[in-house]
Coordinates of C-alpha atoms in Angstrom, one line a residue:
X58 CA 9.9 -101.4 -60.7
X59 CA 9.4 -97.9 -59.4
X60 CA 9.0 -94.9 -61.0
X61 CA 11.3 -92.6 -61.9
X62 CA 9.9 -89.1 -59.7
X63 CA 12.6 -86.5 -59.2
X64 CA 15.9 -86.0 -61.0
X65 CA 18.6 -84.4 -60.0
X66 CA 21.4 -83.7 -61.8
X67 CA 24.9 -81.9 -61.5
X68 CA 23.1 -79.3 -58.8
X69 CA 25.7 -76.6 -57.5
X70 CA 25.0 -73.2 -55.9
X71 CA 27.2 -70.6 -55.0
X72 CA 26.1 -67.6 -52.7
X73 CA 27.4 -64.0 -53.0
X74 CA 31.2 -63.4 -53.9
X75 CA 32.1 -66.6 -52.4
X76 CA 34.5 -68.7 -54.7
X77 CA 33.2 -72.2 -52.7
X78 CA 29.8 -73.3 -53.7
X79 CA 27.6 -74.5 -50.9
X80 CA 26.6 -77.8 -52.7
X81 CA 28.6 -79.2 -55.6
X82 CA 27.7 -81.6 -58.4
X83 CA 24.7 -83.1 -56.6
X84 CA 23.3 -86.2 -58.5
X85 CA 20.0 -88.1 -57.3
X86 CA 17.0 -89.8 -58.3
X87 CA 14.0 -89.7 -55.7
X88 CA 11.3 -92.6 -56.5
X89 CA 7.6 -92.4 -56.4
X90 CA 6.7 -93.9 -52.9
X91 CA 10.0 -93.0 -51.5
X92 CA 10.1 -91.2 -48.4
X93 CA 13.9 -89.5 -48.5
X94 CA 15.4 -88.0 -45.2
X95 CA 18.5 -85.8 -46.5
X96 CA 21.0 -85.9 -43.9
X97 CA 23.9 -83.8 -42.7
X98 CA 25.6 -81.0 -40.1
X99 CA 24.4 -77.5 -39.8
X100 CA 25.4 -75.2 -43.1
X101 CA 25.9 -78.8 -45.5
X102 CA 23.7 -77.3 -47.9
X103 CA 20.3 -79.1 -46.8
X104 CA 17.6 -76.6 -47.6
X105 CA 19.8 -75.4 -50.6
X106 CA 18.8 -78.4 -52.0
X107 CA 15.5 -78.8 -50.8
X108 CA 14.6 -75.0 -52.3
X109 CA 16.1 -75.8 -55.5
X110 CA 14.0 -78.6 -55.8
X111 CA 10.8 -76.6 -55.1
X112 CA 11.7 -73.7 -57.6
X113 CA 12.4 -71.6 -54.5
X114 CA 15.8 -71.2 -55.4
X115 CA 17.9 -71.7 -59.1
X116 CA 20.9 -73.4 -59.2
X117 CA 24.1 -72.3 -60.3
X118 CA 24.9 -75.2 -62.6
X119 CA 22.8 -78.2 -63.1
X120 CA 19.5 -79.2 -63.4
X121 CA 16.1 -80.5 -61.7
X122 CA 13.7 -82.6 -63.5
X123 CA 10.0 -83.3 -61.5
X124 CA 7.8 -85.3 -63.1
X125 CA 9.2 -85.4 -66.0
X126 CA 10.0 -81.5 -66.6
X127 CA 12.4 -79.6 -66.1
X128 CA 11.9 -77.2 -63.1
X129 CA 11.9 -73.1 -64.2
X130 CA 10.6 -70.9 -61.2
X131 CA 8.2 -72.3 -58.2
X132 CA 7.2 -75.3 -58.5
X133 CA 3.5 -75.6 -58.1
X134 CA 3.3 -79.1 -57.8
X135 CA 5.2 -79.3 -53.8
X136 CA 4.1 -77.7 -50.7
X137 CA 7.1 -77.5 -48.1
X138 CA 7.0 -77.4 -44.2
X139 CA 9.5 -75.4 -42.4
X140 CA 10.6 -75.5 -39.2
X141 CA 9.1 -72.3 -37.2
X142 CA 5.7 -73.0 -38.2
X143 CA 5.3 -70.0 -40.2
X144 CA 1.5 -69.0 -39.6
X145 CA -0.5 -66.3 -39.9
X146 CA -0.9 -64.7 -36.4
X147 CA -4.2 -62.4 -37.1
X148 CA -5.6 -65.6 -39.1
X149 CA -7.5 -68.3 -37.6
X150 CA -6.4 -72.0 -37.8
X151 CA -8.9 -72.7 -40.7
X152 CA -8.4 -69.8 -42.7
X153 CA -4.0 -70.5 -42.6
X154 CA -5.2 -73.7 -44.1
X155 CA -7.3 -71.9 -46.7
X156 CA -4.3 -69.8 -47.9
X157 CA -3.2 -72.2 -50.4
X158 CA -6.3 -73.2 -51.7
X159 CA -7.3 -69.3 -52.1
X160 CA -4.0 -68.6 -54.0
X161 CA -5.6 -71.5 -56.5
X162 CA -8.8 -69.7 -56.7
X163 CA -10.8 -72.6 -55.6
X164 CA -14.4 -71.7 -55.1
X165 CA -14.8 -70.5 -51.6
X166 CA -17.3 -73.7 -50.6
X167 CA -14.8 -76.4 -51.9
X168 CA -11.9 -74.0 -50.0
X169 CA -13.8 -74.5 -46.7
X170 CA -14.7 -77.9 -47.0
X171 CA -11.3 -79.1 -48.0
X172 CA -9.4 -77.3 -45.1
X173 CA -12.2 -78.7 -42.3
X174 CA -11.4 -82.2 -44.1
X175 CA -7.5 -81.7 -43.3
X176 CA -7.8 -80.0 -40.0
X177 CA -9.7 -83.5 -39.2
X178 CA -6.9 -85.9 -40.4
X179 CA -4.5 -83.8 -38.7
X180 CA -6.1 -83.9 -34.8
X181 CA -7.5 -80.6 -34.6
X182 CA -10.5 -81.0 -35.5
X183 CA -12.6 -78.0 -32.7
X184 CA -9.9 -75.6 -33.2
X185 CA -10.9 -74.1 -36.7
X186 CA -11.6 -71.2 -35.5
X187 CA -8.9 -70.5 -33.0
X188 CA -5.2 -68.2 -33.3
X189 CA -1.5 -69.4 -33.4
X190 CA -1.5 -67.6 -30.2
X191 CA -3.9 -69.9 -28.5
X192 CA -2.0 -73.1 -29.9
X193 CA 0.4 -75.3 -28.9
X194 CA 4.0 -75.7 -30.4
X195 CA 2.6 -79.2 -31.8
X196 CA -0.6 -77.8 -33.1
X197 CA 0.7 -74.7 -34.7
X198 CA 3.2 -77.8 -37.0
X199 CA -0.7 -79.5 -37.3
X200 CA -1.8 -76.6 -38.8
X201 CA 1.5 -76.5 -41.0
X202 CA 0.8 -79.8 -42.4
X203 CA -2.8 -79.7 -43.1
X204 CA -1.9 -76.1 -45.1
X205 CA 0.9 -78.1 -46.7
X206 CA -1.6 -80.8 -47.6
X207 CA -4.1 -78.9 -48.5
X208 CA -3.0 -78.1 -52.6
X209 CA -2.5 -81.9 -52.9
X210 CA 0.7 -81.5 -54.0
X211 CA 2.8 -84.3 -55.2
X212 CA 5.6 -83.7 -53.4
X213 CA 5.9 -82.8 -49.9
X214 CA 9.0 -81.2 -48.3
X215 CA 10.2 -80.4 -44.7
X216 CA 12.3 -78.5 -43.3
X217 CA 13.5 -79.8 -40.2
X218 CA 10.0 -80.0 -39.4
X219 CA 10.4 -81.3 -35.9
X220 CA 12.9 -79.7 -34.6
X221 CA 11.6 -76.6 -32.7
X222 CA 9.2 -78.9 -31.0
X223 CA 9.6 -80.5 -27.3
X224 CA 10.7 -84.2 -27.6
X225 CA 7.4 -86.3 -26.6
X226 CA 5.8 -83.5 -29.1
X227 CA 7.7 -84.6 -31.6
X228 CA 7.9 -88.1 -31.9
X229 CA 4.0 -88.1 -31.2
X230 CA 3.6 -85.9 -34.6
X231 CA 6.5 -87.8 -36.2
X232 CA 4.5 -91.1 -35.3
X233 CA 1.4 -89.8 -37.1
X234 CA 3.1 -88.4 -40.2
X235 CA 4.9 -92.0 -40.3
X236 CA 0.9 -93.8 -40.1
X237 CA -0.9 -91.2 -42.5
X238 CA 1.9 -91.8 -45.0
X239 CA 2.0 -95.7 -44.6
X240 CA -2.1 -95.7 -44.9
X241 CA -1.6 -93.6 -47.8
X242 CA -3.9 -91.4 -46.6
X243 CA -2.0 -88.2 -47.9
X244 CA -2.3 -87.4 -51.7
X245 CA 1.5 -87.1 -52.0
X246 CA 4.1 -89.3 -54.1
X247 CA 6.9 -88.8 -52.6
X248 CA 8.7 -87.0 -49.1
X249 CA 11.6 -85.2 -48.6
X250 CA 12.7 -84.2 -45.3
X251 CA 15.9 -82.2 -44.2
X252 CA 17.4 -83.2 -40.5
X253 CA 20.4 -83.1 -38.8
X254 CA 18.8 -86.1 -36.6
X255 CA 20.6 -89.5 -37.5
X256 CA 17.9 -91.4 -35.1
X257 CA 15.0 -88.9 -36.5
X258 CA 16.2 -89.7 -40.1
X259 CA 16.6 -93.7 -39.7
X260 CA 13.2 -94.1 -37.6
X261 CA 10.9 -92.1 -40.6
X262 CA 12.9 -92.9 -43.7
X263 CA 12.8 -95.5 -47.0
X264 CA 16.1 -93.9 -47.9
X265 CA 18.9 -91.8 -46.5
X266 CA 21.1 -89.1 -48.0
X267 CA 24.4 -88.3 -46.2
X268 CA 26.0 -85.4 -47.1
X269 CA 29.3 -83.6 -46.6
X270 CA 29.9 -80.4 -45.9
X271 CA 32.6 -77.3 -47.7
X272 CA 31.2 -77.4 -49.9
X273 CA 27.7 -80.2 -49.9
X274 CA 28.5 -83.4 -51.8
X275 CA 26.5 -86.9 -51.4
X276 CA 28.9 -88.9 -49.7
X277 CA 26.7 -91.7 -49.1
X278 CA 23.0 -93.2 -49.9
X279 CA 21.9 -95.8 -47.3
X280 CA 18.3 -97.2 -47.9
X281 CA 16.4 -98.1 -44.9
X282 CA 14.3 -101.7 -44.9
X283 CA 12.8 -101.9 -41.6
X284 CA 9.2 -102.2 -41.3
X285 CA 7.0 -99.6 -39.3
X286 CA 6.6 -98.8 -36.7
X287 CA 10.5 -98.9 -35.9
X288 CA 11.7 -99.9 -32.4
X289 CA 14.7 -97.1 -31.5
X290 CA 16.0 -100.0 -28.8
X291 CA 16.2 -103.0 -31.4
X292 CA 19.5 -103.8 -32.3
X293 CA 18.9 -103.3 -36.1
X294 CA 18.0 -100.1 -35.2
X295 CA 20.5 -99.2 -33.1
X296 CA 23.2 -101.1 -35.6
X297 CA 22.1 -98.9 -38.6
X298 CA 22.3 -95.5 -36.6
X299 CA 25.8 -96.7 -35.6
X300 CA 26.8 -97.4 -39.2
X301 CA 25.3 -93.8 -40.1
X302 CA 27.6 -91.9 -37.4
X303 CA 30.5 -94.1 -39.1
X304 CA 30.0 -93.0 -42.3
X305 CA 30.1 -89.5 -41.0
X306 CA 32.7 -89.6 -38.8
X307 CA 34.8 -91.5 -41.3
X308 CA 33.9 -89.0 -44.3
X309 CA 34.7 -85.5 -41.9
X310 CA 37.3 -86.3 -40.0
X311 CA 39.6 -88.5 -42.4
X312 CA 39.0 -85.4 -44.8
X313 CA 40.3 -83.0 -41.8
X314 CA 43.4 -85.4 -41.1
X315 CA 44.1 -84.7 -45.2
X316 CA 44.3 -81.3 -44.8
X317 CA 46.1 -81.6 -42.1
X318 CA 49.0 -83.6 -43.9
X319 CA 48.7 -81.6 -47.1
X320 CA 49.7 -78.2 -45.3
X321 CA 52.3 -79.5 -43.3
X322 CA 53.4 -80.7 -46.7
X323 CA 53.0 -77.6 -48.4
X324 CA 54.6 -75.8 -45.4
X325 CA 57.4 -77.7 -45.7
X326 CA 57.8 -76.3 -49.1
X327 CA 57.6 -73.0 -48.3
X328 CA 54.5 -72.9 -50.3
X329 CA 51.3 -70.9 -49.3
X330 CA 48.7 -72.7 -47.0
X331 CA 45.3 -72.3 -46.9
X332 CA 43.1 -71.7 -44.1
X333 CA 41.5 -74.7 -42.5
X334 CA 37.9 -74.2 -41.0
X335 CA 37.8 -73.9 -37.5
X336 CA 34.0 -74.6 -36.3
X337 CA 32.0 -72.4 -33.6
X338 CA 32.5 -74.0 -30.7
X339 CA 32.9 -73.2 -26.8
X340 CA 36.4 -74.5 -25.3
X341 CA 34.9 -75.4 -22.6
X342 CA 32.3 -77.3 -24.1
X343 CA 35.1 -79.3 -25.5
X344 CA 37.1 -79.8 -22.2
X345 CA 34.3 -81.4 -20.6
X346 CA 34.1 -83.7 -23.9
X347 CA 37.7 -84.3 -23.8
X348 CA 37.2 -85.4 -19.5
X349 CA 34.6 -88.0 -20.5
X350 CA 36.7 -89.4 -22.5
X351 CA 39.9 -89.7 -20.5
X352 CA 37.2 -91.1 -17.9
X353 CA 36.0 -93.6 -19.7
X354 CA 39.5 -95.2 -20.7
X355 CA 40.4 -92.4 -23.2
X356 CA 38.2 -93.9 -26.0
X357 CA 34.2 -93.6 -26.8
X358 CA 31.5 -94.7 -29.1
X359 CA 30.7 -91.5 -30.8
X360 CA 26.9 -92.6 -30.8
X361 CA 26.6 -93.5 -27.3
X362 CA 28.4 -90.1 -26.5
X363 CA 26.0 -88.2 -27.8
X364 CA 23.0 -90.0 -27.0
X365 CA 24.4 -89.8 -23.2
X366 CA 25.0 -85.9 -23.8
X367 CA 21.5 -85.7 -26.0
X368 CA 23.6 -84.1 -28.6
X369 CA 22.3 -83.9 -31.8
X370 CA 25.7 -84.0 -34.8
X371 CA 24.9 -80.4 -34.9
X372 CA 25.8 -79.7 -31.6
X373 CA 28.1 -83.2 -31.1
X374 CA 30.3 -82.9 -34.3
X375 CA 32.1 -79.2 -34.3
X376 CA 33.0 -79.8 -31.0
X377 CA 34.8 -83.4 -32.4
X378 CA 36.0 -81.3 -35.5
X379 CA 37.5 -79.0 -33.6
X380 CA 39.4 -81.5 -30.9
X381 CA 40.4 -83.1 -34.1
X382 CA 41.8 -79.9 -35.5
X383 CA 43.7 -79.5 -32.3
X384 CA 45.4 -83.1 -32.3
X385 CA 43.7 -84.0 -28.4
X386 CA 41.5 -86.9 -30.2
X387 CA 41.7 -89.0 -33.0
X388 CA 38.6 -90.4 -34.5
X389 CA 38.4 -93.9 -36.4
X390 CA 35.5 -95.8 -37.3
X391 CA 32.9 -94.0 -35.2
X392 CA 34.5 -94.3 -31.7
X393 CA 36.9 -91.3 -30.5
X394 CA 40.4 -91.9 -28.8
X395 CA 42.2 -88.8 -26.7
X396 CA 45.4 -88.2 -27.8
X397 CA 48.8 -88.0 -25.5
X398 CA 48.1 -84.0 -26.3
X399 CA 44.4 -84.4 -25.4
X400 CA 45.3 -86.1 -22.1
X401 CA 48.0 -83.6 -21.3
X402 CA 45.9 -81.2 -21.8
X403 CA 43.2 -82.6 -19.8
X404 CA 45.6 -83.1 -16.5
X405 CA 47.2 -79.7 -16.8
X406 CA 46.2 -77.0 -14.8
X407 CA 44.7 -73.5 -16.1
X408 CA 48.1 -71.8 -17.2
X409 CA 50.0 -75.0 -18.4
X410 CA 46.1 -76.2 -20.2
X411 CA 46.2 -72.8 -22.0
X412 CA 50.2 -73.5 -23.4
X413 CA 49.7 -76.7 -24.7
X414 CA 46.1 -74.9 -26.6
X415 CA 48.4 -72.7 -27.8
X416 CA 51.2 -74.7 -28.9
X417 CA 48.0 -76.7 -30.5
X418 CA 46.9 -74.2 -32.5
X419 CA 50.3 -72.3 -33.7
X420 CA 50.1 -75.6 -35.9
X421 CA 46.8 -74.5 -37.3
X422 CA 46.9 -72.2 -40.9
X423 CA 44.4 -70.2 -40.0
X424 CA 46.1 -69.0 -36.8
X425 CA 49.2 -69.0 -38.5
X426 CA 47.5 -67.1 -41.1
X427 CA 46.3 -64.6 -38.2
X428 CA 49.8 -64.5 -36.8
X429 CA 51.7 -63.8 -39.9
X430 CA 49.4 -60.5 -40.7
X431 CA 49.7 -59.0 -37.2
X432 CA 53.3 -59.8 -36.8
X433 CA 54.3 -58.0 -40.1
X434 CA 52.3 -54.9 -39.3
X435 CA 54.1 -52.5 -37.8
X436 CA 51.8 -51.8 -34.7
X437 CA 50.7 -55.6 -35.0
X438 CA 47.0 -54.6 -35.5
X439 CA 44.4 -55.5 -38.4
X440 CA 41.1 -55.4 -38.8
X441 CA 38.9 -57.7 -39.0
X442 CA 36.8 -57.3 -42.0
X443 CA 40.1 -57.7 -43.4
X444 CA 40.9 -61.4 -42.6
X445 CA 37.2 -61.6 -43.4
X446 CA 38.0 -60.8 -46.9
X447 CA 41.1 -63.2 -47.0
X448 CA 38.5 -66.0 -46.0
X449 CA 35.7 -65.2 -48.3
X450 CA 37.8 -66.8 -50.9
X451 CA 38.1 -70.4 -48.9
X452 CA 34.9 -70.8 -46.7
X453 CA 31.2 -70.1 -47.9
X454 CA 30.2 -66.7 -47.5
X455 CA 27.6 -67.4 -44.5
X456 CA 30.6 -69.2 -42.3
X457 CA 33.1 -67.1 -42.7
X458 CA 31.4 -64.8 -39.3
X459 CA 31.6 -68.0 -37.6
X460 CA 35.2 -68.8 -38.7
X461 CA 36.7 -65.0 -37.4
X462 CA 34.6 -65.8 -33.8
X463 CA 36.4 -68.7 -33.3
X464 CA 39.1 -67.8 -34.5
X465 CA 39.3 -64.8 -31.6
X466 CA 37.5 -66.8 -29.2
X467 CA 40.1 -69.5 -29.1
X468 CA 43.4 -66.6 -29.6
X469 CA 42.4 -64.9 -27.1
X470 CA 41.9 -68.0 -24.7
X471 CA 45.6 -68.7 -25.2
X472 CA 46.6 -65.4 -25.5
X473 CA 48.0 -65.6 -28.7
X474 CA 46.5 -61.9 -30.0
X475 CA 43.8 -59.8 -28.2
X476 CA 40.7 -58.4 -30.1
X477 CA 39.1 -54.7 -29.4
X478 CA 35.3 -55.3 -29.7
X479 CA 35.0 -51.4 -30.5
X480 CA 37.6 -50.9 -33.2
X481 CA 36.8 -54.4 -34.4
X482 CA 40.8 -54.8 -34.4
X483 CA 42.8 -57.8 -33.6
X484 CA 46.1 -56.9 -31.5
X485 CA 49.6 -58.3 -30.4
X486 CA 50.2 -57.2 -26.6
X487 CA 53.4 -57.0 -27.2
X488 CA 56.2 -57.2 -30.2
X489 CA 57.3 -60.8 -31.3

């Protein structure tokens, strides 16, 4: 039976004046031995968790219990790798990799010895005395590792570790880290890794944490029984990926077709609506999604869409969302359908495309929302910091930017409203 490692329990955080945590009520239980991949879009909460869990960062509400203890400021006992490398530019390879250990007050000799040890096991063994600025992308995350490594913690955390790196690059290091963990040839119980890579996440991982997102909740916890090495083209491979984007696709987008439902009910009620998110994304990033579709018999595997596109769910899924939003597909199951709207849309030339986007997105609160402020001013003009307020109290704190650019990016593109970069005003042309 394996041992109970790291507890969490009832972990929610909440940012600045925001009213929406940006995780809620997270519960898990991390195993010795277990190597965890935490799973989810951009701004789910991923290295909320992961900072809470290394003392980096206190929760709100709830709790972390390592090792038996409950965790009160940094935790001493986990080393973390982040994503842009973050060394030492005026230091040399082997004295990044002494930081740690000099923080420890380790005698100098054991310091040395130690690093040359790690710098060794990692495959840079000659470049001890070289700069970041004479290093690869690759070796600059070697050095990372061995620094990470070289506390012995018992708990080892990255932060989308790979993804700043070129793709052979990375799935070369990924390959080692996979072997030096297997050997047990790193002093570490346990690993947790944050990606937004479904195939990253099931080719590295014992277990896999799916999260939501507005705010962060585990939606799912799928553990992962292939041997390694993994073989990306097997088809138990492939089949688990596929069951991964299902469990996303049906989580996100059944919970956007609920919102959808409950304001046209509470519309219908003359009620007050609240805003729906509307993600950063480029229309016509989206109308070239939409044509693949309609190409290939209006309906897609959402996988084999983005592995075509190399699109990571970062990039792949707030396009989706906002299709979704806009009634041109429907998603079900992890394939994507276009819509009679979608295919309208997608036959209609520039002027008529832009009336049935706008006709789309009159349905949408927010836009209502938009549309309701400027036509009850009396020179139909509002700032924006003001709506920014209004959607403080619905969307985390660090989305709500994102939510007023596309907002104006997609008004203007239908000519709902006009925006004045200067005044940071957005305008009606003309009176309704």
């Amino acid at each position: 039976m394996k041992k109970e490692f790291i507890k969490i329990n009832g972990l929610t955080k909440y940012f600045g004046e925001s009213e929406m945590p940006t995780v809620k009520d997270i519960n898990l239980t991390i195993n010795e031995g277990e190597f965890i991949a935490i799973l989810g879009p951009s701004g789910s909460g991923k290295s909320t968790i992961l900072r809470a869990i290394t003392g980096l960062m206190e929760p709100s509400e709830g709790e972390i219990i390592f090792d038996g203890k409950k965790v009160n400021g940094v935790n001493p006992y986990a080393s973390i790798v982040f994503q842009t490398f973050a060394l030492y530019p005026w230091l040399t390879v082997i004295e990044n990799v002494e930081l740690g250990l000099n923080a420890k007050n380790f005698p100098k000799e054991y310091s040395n010895r130690k690093a040359k040890e790690l710098i060794d096991l990692i495959g840079l063994d000659g470049f001890e005395d070289a700069y970041p600025k004479e290093l690869s992308g690759g070796m600059k995350q070697r050095v990372g590792f061995a620094r990470a490594l070289a506390v012995e913690p018992k708990l080892l955390c990255m932060d989308e570790p790979f993804s700043a790196l070129d793709f052979l690059t990375a799935e070369n290091l990924r390959t080692e880290l996979i072997d030096l963990w297997t050997d047990k040839r790193m002093p570490i119980k346990s690993i947790i890794m944050i990606t937004h890579g479904i195939e990253e996440a099931v080719l590295m991982a014992d277990k896999i944490i799916i999260l939501s997102k507005h705010p962060a909740r585990i939606i799912k916890e799928i553990n992962i029984d292939l041997p390694h090495p993994r073989n990306r083209k097997s088809p138990e491979f492939e089949s688990l990926v596929d069951s991964i984007y299902s469990v996303f696709t049906k989580g996100k987008f059944s919970e956007l077709e609920e919102e959808k439902v409950e304001n046209i009910v509470q519309d219908s009620k003359d009620n007050i609506v609240k805003p729906v998110h509307i993600p950063k994304v480029h229309i016509g990033v989206m109308s070239g999604l939409l044509e693949m579709i309609d190409d290939n018999n209006g309906k897609m595997d959402i996988y084999q869409l983005g592995r075509d596109l190399m699109m990571e769910i970062d990039d792949l899924f707030p396009n989706i969302e906002g299709l979704t939003l806009l009634d041109f597909v429907n998603v079900n199951d992890g394939d994507i359908f276009i819509t009679n709207f979608g295919k309208a849309f997608v036959e209609a030339d520039t002027d008529e495309g832009k009336l049935i986007f706008k006709t789309q997105i009159e349905k949408i609160s927010s836009f209502r929302l938009i549309m309701n402020v400027l036509g009850n001013k009396k020179n139909h003009t509002m700032k924006r910091e003001f709506f920014k307020e209004i959607f403080m109290h619905h969307f985390p704190e660090d989305e709500v930017e994102n939510v007023m650019d596309s907002i104006i990016h997609w008004g203007r593109y239908a000519e709902m409203f006009n925006y004045d970069h200067d005044s940071e005003e957005l305008y009606l042309e003309s009176e309704i």
